[in-house]
Short mmCIF file of C-alpha atoms in Angstrom, two decimals:
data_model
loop_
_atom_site.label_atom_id
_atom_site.label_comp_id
_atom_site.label_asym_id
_atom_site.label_seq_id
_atom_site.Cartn_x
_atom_site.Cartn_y
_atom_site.Cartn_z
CA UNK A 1 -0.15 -10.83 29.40
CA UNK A 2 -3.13 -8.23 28.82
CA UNK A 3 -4.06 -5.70 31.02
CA UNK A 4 -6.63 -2.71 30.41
CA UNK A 5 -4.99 1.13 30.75
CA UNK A 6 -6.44 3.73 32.60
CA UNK A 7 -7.62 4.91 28.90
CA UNK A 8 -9.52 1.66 28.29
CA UNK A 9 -6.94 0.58 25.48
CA UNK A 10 -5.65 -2.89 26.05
CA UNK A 11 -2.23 -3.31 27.19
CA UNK A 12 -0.68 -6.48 25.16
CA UNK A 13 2.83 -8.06 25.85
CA UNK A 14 4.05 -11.06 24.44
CA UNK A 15 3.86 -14.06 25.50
CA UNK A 16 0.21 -14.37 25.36
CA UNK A 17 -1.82 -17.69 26.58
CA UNK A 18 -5.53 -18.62 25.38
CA UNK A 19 -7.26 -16.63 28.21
CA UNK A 20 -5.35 -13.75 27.20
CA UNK A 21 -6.63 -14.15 23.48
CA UNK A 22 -9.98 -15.12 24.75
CA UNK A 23 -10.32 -11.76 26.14
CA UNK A 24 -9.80 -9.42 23.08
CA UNK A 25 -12.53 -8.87 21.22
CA UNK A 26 -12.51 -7.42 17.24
CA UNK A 27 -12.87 -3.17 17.33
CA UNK A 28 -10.71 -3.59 20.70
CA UNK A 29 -8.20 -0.55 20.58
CA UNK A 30 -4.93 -2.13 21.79
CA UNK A 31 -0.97 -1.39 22.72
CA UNK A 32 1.56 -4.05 21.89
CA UNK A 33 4.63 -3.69 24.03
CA UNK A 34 7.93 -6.44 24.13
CA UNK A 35 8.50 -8.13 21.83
CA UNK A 36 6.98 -8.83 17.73
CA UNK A 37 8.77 -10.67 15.05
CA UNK A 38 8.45 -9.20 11.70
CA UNK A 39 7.85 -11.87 8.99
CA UNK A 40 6.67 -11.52 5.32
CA UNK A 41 6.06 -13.32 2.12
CA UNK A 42 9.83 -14.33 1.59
CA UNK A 43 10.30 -15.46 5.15
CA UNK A 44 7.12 -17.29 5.04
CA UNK A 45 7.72 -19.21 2.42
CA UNK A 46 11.56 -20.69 4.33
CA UNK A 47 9.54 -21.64 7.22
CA UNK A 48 6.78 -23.97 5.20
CA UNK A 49 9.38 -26.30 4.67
CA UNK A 50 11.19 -26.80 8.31
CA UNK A 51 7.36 -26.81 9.60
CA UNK A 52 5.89 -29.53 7.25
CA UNK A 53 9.36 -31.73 8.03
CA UNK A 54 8.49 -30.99 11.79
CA UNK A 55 12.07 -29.47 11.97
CA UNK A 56 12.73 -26.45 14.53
CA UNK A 57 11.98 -22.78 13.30
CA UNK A 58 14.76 -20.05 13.78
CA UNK A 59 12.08 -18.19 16.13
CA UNK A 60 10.05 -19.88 18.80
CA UNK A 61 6.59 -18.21 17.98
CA UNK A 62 4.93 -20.08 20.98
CA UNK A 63 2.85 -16.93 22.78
CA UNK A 64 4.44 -14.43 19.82
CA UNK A 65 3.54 -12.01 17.59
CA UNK A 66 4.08 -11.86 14.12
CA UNK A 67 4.09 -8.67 12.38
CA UNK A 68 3.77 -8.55 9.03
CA UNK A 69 6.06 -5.70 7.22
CA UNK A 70 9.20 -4.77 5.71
CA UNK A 71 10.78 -1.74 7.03
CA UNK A 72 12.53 0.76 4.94
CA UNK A 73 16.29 1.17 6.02
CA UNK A 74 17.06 3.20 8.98
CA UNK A 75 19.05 6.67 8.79
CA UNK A 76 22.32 6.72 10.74
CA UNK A 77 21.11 6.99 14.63
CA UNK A 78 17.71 6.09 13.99
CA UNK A 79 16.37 2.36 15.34
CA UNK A 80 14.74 1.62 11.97
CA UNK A 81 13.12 3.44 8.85
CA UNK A 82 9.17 3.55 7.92
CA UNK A 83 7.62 0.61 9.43
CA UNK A 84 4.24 0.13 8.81
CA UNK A 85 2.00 -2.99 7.84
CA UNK A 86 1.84 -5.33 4.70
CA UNK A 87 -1.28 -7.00 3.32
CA UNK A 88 -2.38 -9.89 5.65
CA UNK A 89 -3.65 -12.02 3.03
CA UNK A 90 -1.07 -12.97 1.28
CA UNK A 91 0.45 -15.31 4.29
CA UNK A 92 -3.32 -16.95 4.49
CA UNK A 93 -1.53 -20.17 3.16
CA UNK A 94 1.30 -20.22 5.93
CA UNK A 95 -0.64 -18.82 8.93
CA UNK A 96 -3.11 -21.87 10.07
CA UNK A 97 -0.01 -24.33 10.40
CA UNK A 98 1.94 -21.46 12.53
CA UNK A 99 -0.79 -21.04 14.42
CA UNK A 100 -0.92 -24.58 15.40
CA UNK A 101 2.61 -24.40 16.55
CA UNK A 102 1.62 -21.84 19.30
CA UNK A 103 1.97 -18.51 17.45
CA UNK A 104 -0.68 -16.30 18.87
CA UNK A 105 -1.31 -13.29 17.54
CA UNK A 106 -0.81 -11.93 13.72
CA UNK A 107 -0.50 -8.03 13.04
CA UNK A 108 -0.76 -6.57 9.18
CA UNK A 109 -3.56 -5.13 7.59
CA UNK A 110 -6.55 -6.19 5.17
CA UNK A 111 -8.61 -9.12 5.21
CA UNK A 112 -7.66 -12.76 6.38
CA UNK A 113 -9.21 -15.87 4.96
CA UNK A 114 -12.07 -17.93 6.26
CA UNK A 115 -9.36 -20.76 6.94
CA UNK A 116 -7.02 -18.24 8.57
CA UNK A 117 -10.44 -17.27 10.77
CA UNK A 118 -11.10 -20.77 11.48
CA UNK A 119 -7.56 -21.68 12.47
CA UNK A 120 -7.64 -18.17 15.09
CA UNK A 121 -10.94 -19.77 16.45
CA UNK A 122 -9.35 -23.00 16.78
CA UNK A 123 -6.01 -22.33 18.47
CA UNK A 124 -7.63 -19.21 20.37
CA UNK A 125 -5.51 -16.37 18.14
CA UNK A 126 -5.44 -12.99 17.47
CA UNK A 127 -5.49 -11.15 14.06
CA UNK A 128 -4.51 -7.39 14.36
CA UNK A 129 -4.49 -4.64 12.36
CA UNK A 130 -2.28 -1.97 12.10
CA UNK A 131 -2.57 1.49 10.06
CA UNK A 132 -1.49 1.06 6.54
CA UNK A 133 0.73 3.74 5.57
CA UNK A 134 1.17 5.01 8.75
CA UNK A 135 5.02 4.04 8.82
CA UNK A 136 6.43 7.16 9.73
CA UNK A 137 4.39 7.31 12.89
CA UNK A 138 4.71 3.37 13.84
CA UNK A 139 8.57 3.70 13.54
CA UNK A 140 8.31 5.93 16.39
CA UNK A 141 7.29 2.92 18.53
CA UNK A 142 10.37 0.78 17.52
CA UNK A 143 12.64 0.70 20.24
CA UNK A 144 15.27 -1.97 19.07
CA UNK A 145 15.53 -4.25 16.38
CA UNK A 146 17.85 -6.79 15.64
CA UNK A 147 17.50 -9.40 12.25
CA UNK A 148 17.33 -12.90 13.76
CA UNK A 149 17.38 -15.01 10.62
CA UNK A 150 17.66 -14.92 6.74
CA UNK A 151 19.72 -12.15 6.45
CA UNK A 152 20.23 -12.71 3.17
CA UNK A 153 16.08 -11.34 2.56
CA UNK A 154 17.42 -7.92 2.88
CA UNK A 155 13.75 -5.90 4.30
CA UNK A 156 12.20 -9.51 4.45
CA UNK A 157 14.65 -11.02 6.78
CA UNK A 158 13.48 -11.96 10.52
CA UNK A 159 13.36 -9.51 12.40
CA UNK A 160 12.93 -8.94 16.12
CA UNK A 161 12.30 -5.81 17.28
CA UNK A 162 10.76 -4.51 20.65
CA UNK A 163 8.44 -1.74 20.90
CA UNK A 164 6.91 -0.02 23.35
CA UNK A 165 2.99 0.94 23.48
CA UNK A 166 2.72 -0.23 19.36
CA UNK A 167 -0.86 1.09 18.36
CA UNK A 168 -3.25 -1.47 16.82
CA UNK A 169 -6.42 -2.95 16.79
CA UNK A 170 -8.49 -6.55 16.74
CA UNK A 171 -9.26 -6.90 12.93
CA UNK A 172 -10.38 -11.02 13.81
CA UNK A 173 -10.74 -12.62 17.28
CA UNK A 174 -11.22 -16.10 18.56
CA UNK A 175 -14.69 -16.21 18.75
CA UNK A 176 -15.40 -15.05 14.78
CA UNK A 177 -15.35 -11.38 15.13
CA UNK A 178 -14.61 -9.26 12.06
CA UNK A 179 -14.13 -5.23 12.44
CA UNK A 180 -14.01 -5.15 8.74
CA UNK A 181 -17.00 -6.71 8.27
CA UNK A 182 -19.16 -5.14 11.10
CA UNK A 183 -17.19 -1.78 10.04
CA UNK A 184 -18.70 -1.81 6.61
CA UNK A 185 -21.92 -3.03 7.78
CA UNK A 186 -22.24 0.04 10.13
CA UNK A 187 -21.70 2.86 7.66
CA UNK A 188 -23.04 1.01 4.42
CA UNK A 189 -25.39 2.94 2.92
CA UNK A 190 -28.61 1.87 0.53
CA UNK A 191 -28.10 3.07 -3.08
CA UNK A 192 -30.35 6.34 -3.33
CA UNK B 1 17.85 20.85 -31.46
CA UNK B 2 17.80 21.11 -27.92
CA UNK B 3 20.85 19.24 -25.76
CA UNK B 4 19.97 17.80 -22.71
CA UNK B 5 22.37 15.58 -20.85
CA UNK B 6 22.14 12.77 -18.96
CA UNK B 7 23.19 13.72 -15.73
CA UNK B 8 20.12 16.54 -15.50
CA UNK B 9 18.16 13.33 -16.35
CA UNK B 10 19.37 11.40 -13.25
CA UNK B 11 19.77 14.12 -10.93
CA UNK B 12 15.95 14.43 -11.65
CA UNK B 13 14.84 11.27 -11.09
CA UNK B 14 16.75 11.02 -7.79
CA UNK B 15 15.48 14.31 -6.26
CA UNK B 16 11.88 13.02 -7.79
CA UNK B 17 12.21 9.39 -6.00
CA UNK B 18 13.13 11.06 -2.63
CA UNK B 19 10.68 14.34 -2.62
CA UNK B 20 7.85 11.49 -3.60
CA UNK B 21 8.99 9.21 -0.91
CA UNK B 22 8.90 11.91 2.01
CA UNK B 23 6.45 14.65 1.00
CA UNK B 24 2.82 13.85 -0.30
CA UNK B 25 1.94 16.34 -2.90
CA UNK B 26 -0.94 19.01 -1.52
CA UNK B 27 -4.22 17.68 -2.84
CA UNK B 28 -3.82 14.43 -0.77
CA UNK B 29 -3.12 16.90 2.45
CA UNK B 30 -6.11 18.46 0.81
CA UNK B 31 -8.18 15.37 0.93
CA UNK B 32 -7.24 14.23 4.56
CA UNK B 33 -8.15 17.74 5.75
CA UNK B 34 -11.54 17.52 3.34
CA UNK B 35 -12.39 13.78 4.73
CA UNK B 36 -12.14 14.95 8.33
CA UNK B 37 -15.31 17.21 7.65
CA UNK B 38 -17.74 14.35 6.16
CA UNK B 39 -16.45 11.65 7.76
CA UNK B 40 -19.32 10.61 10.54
CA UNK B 41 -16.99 7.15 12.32
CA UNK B 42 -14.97 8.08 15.00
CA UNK B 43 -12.47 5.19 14.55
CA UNK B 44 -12.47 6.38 10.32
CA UNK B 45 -11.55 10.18 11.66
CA UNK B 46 -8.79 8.56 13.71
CA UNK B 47 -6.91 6.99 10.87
CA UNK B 48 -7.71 10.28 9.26
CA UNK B 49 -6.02 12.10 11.82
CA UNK B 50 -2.84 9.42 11.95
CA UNK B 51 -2.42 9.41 8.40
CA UNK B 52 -1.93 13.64 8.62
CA UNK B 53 0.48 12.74 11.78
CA UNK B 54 2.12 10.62 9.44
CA UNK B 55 2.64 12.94 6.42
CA UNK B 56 4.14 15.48 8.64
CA UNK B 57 6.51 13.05 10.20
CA UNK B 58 7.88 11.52 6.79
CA UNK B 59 7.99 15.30 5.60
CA UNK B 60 10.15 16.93 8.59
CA UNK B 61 11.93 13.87 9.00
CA UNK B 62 12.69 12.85 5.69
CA UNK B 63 11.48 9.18 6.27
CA UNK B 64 9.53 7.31 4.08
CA UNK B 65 5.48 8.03 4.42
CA UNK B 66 5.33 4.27 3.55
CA UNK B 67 7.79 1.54 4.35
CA UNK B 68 6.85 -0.01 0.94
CA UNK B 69 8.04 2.93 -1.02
CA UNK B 70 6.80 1.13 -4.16
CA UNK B 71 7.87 0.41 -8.01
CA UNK B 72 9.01 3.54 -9.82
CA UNK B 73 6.69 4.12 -12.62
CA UNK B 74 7.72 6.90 -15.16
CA UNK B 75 5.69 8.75 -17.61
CA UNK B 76 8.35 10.83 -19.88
CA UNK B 77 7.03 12.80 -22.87
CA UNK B 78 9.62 13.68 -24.78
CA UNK B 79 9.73 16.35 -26.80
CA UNK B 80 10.91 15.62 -30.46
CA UNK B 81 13.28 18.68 -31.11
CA UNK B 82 15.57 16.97 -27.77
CA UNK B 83 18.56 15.06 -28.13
CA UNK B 84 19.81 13.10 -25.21
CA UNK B 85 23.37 13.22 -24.70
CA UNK B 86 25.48 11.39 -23.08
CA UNK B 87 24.54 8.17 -22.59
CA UNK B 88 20.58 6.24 -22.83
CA UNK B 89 17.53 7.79 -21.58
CA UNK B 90 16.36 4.54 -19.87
CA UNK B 91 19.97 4.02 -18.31
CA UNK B 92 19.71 7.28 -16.79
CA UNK B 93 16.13 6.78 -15.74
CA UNK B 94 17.15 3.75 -13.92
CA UNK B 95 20.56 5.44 -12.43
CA UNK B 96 18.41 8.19 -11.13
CA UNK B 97 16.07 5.58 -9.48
CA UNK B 98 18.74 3.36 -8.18
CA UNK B 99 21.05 6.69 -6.39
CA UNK B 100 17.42 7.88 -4.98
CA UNK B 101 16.64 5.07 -3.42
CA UNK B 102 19.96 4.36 -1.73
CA UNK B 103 20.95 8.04 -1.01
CA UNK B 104 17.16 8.25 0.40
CA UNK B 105 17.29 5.47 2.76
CA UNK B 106 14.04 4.08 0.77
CA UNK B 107 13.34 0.63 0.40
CA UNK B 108 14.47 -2.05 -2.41
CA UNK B 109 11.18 -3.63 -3.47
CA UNK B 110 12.11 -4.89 -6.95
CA UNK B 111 13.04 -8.94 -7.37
CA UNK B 112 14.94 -9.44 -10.33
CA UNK B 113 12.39 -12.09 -11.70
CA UNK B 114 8.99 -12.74 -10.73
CA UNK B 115 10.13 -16.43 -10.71
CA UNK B 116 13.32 -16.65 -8.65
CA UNK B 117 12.84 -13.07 -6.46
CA UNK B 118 15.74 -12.27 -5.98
CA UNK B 119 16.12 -8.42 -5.18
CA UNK B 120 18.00 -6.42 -7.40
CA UNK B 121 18.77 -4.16 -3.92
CA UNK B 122 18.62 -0.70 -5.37
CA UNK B 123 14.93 -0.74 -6.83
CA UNK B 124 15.61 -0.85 -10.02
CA UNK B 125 14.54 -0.64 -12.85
CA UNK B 126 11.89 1.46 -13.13
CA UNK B 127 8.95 1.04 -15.30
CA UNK B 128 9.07 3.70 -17.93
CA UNK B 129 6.09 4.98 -20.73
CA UNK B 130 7.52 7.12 -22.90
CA UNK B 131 5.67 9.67 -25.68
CA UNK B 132 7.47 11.66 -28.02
CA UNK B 133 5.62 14.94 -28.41
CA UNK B 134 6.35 18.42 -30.06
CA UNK B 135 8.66 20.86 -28.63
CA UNK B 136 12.11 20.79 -26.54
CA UNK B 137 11.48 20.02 -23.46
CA UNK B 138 11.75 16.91 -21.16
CA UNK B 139 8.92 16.42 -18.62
CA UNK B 140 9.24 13.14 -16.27
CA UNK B 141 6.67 12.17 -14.18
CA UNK B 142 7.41 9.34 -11.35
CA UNK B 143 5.24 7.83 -9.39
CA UNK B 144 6.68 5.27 -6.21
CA UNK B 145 3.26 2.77 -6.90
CA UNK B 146 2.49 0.74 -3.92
CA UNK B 147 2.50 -3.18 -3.95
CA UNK B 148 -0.72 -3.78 -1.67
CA UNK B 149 -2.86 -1.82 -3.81
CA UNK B 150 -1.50 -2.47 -7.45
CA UNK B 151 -1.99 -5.73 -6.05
CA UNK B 152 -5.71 -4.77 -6.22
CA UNK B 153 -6.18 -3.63 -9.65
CA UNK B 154 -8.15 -5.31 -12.87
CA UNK B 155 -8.84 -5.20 -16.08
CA UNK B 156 -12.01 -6.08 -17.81
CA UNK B 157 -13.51 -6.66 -21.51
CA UNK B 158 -16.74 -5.43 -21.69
CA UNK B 159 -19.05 -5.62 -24.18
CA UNK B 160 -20.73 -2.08 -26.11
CA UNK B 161 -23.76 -3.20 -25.14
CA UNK B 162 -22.88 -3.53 -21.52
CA UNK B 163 -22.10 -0.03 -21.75
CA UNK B 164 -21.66 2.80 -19.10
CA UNK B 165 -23.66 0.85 -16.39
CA UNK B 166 -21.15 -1.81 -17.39
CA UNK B 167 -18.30 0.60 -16.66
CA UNK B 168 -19.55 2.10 -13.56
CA UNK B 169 -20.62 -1.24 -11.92
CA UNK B 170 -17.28 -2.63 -12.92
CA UNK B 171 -14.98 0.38 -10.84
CA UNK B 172 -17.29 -0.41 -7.81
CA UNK B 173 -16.63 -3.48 -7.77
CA UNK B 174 -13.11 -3.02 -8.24
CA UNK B 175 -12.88 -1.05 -5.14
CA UNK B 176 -15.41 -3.32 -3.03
CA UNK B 177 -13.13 -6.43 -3.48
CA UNK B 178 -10.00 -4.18 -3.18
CA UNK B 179 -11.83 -3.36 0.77
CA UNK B 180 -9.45 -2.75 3.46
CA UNK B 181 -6.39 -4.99 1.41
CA UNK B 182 -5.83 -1.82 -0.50
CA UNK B 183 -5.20 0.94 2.19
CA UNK B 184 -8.09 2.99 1.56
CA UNK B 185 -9.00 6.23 1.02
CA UNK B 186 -8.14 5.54 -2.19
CA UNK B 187 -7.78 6.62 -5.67
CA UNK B 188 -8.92 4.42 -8.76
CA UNK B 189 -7.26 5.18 -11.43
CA UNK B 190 -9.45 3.76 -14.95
CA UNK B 191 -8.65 3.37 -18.46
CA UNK B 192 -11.91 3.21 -20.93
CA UNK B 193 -11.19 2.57 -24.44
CA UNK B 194 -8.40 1.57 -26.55
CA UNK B 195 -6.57 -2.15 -26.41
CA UNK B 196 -6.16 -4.23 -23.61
CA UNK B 197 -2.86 -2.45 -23.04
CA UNK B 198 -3.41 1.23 -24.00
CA UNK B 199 -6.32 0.73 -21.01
CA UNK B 200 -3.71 -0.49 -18.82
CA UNK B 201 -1.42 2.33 -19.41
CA UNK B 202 -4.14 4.80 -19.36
CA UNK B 203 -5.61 3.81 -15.92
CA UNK B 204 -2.09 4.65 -15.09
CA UNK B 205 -1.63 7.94 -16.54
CA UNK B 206 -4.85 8.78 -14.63
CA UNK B 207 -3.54 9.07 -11.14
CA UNK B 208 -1.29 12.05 -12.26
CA UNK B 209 -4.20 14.51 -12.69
CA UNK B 210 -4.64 16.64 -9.56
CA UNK B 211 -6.90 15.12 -7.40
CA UNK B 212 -10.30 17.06 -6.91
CA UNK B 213 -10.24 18.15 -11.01
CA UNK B 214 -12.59 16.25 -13.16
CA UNK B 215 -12.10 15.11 -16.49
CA UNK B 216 -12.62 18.09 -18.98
CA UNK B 217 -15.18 15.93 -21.11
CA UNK B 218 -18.22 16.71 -19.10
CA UNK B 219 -19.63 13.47 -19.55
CA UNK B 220 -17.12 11.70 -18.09
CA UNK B 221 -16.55 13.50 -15.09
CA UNK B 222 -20.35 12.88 -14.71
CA UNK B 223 -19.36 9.57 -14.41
CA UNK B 224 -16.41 10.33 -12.06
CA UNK B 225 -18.51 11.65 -9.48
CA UNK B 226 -21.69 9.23 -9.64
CA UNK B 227 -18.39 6.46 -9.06
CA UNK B 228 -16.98 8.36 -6.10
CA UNK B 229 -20.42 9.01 -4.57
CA UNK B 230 -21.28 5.30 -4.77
CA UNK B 231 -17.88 4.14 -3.55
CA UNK B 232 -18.56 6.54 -0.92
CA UNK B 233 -21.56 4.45 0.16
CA UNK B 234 -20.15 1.14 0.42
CA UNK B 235 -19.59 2.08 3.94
CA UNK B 236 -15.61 0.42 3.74
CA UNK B 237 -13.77 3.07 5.34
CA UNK B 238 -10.43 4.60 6.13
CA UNK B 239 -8.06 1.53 6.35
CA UNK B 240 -11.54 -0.43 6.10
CA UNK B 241 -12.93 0.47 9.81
CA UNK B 242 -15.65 1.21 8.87
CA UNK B 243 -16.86 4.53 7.32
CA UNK B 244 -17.78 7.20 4.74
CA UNK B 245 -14.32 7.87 2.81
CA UNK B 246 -13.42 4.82 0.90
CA UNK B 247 -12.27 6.82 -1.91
CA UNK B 248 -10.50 10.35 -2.48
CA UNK B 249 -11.04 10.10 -6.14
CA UNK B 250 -11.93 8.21 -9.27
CA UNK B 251 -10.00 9.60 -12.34
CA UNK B 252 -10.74 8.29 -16.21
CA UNK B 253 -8.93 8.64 -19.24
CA UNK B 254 -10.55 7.66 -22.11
CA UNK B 255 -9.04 6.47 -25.70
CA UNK B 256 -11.02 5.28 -29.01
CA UNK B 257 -11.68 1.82 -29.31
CA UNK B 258 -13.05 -1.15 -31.55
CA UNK B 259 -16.44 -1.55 -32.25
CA UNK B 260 -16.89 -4.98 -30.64
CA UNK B 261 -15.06 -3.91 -27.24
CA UNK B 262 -15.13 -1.79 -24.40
CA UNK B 263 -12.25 -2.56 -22.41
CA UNK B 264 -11.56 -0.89 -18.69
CA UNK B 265 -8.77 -1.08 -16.69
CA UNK B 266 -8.75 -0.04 -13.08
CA UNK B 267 -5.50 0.60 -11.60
CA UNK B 268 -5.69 0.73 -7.17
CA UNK B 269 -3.74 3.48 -5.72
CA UNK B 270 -3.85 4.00 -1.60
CA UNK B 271 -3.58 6.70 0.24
CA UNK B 272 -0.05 6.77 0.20
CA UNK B 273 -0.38 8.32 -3.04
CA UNK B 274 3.21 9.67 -4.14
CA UNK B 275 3.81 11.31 -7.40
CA UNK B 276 5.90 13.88 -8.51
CA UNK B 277 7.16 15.71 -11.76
CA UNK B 278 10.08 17.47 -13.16
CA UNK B 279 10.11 19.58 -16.22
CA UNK B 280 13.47 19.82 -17.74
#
């Protein structure tokens, strides 16, 4: 579901459907709130194989978020440690075939592939961004997390967490909009 | 001869992994606070603004700045009248790495072989450069080196005749591919000069300086700041938004080298730049 706050910052929570994706557009300020799964290169590469033998995932990611990071360890009392994205890229390979099982909207940082763009046009997905480095300040939007599969990854396992009002914003929409690239259009400058 | 045990050597390195971890050093602060004045997108101040939030936070709270707290790399110069006692330099290097990390609730981001990746849990080992220099003293620097942006760095042989356009061009476009993958503002860090490796290590060694101070060679830091003005142009941005701070700084060491090459590395630091040192 997406709804607009009083601020004008889009209100995201999970489980999302093609009209909600249809909707965002890239520079859109948002707030993610329910429910991400955090996934990264280690994960990634265990679900490749149960997806190309058509074999059930130990996450549903129909309507889901994927957020791509590996927290640092929590201090006793706290939810979790420093929390902040990992490079988007390096999952280009695993996201189009995700993304045609239903998974809807991707959250890391830097830029995505032209087949990972094609695939978000395609199955009407999301890419967000979050700020790199900004893990101190994103853990403070981690309300509970709990790992849900591969344990054994240590910071790379499944995770689900829920958060409440996560900041982020539409690096790549469904309909081929790119902040990075209109970004760096904006404030390129001719060399003097 | 001068003793110096082990266990000052570890002690060290764990206080230096932690401190690193937690509390940027004051000329990044600087920077931020510097950036915030020039910097004409609104969305580019924002991240700005965050990133200040965030080195606050990590500070008071003693929680990483960045969850990827990074590979320990350790400059040690070594003065020749010490003698390390007690057990091996490395060992303690690594020991003072591996009680940091897991006293400092900092991440394990080290697999055991770039083939199987396995995670050796504790961050270890480090990687150390060590140079033996006069005197008795012990001076470790560590930096916790950042995976999305080291993923961003290159090396290149030019040739003489491509020259100082060569180099310049070369650094740009270093940090134009690098784009938002690399969590800028950032930092390149170049080796000119030397062997394939002593450019490596140099482009290293770079990031250390304080940021803001030029190379002393006044031709070089000519070339620092014609680098940082054109990176400035490129229009990439604070966590590539869009903007007029891609980079904080652009620092070059330079070495002799052969008269057929001109080889420069550029090593990719983010804005989660974390380095310490400890003089023992």
């Amino acid at each position: 579901m997406i709804t607009t706050g009083a601020d004008g910052i889009r209100e995201v929570t999970p489980p999302l459907s093609d009209a909600d994706c249809e909707s965002l557009k890239a520079g859109d300020r948002v707030r993610i709130t329910g429910v991400m799964y955090t996934a990264r290169d280690a994960a990634h590469a265990r679900l490749l194989p149960l997806i190309d033998a058509g074999k059930p995932l130990p996450i549903d990611v129909r309507g889901q978020i994927i957020y791509y990071t590996g927290p640092s360890p929590a201090r006793p009392g706290d939810v979790v440690g420093s929390i902040g994205p990992t490079t988007g890229g390096r999952m280009d390979k695993f996201t189009p075939k995700l993304l045609a099982l239903g998974l809807k909207g991707t959250l890391g940082k830097g830029a995505r592939s032209q087949p990972v763009k094609d695939a978000l046009r395609r199955h009407k997905a999301v890419y967000f961004g979050a700020i790199g480095g900004a893990g101190a300040v994103l853990s403070g939007f981690v309300k509970k997390l709990e790992v849900v599969a591969y344990e054994d990854l240590g910071t790379e396992a499944i995770r689900r967490l829920e958060v409440a009002g996560f900041p982020a914003i539409v690096v790549n929409d469904c309909h081929g909009g790119d902040l990075y690239q209109d970004g760096m259009k904006a404030y390129a400058k001719e060399e003097s | 001869m001068r003793e110096i045990h082990v266990s000052s050597i570890v002690d060290a390195v764990k206080k230096l992994c932690m401190e690193a971890n937690y509390s940027l050093e004051p000329d990044m602060l600087r920077a931020f606070a510097g950036a915030l004045q020039t910097e004409r997108s609104p969305a580019g101040r924002q991240v700005l603004q965050i990133l200040q939030q965030n080195a606050e936070l990590a500070r008071t709270r003693r929680i990483p700045y960045c969850q990827d707290t990074g590979f320990v790399v350790c400059f040690v110069e070594l003065g020749q009248d010490v003698h390390v006692t007690g057990g091996g330099l490395y060992e303690a290097i690594n020991e003072g790495v591996r009680q940091g990390y897991r006293e400092g609730y900092l991440r394990a981001s080290i697999v055991r072989s770039p083939f199987d990746r396995v995670n050796t849990g504790d961050n270890t080992p480090a990687v150390i450069h060590l140079d033996v220099v006069p005197g008795a003293e012990l001076k470790i620097q560590i930096m916790a080196k950042g995976g999305g942006c080291e993923n961003r760095s290159k090396y290149k042989m030019l040739t003489p005749a491509e020259g100082v356009d060569g180099v310049k061009e070369w650094i740009l476009e270093c940090i134009r591919t690098a784009g938002p993958d690399a969590c800028p503002p950032l930092i390149a860090g170049v080796g000119v000069g030397g062997t394939f490796e002593q450019a490596a290590r140099l482009s290293k060694k770079a990031l250390f300086r304080e940021l803001g101070t030029p190379n002393p060679d006044p031709a070089v830091a000519a070339i620092e700041r014609e680098v940082l003005e054109r990176a400035n142009r490129l229009g990439i941005g604070p966590q590539g938004y869009g903007g007029d701070t891609t980079a904080f700084g652009i620092h070059i060491l330079t070495y002799p080298c052969h008269i057929t090459s001109l080889p420069v590395a550029v090593t990719i630091e983010c804005h989660a730049h974390r380095h310490k040192e400890a003089l023992l």
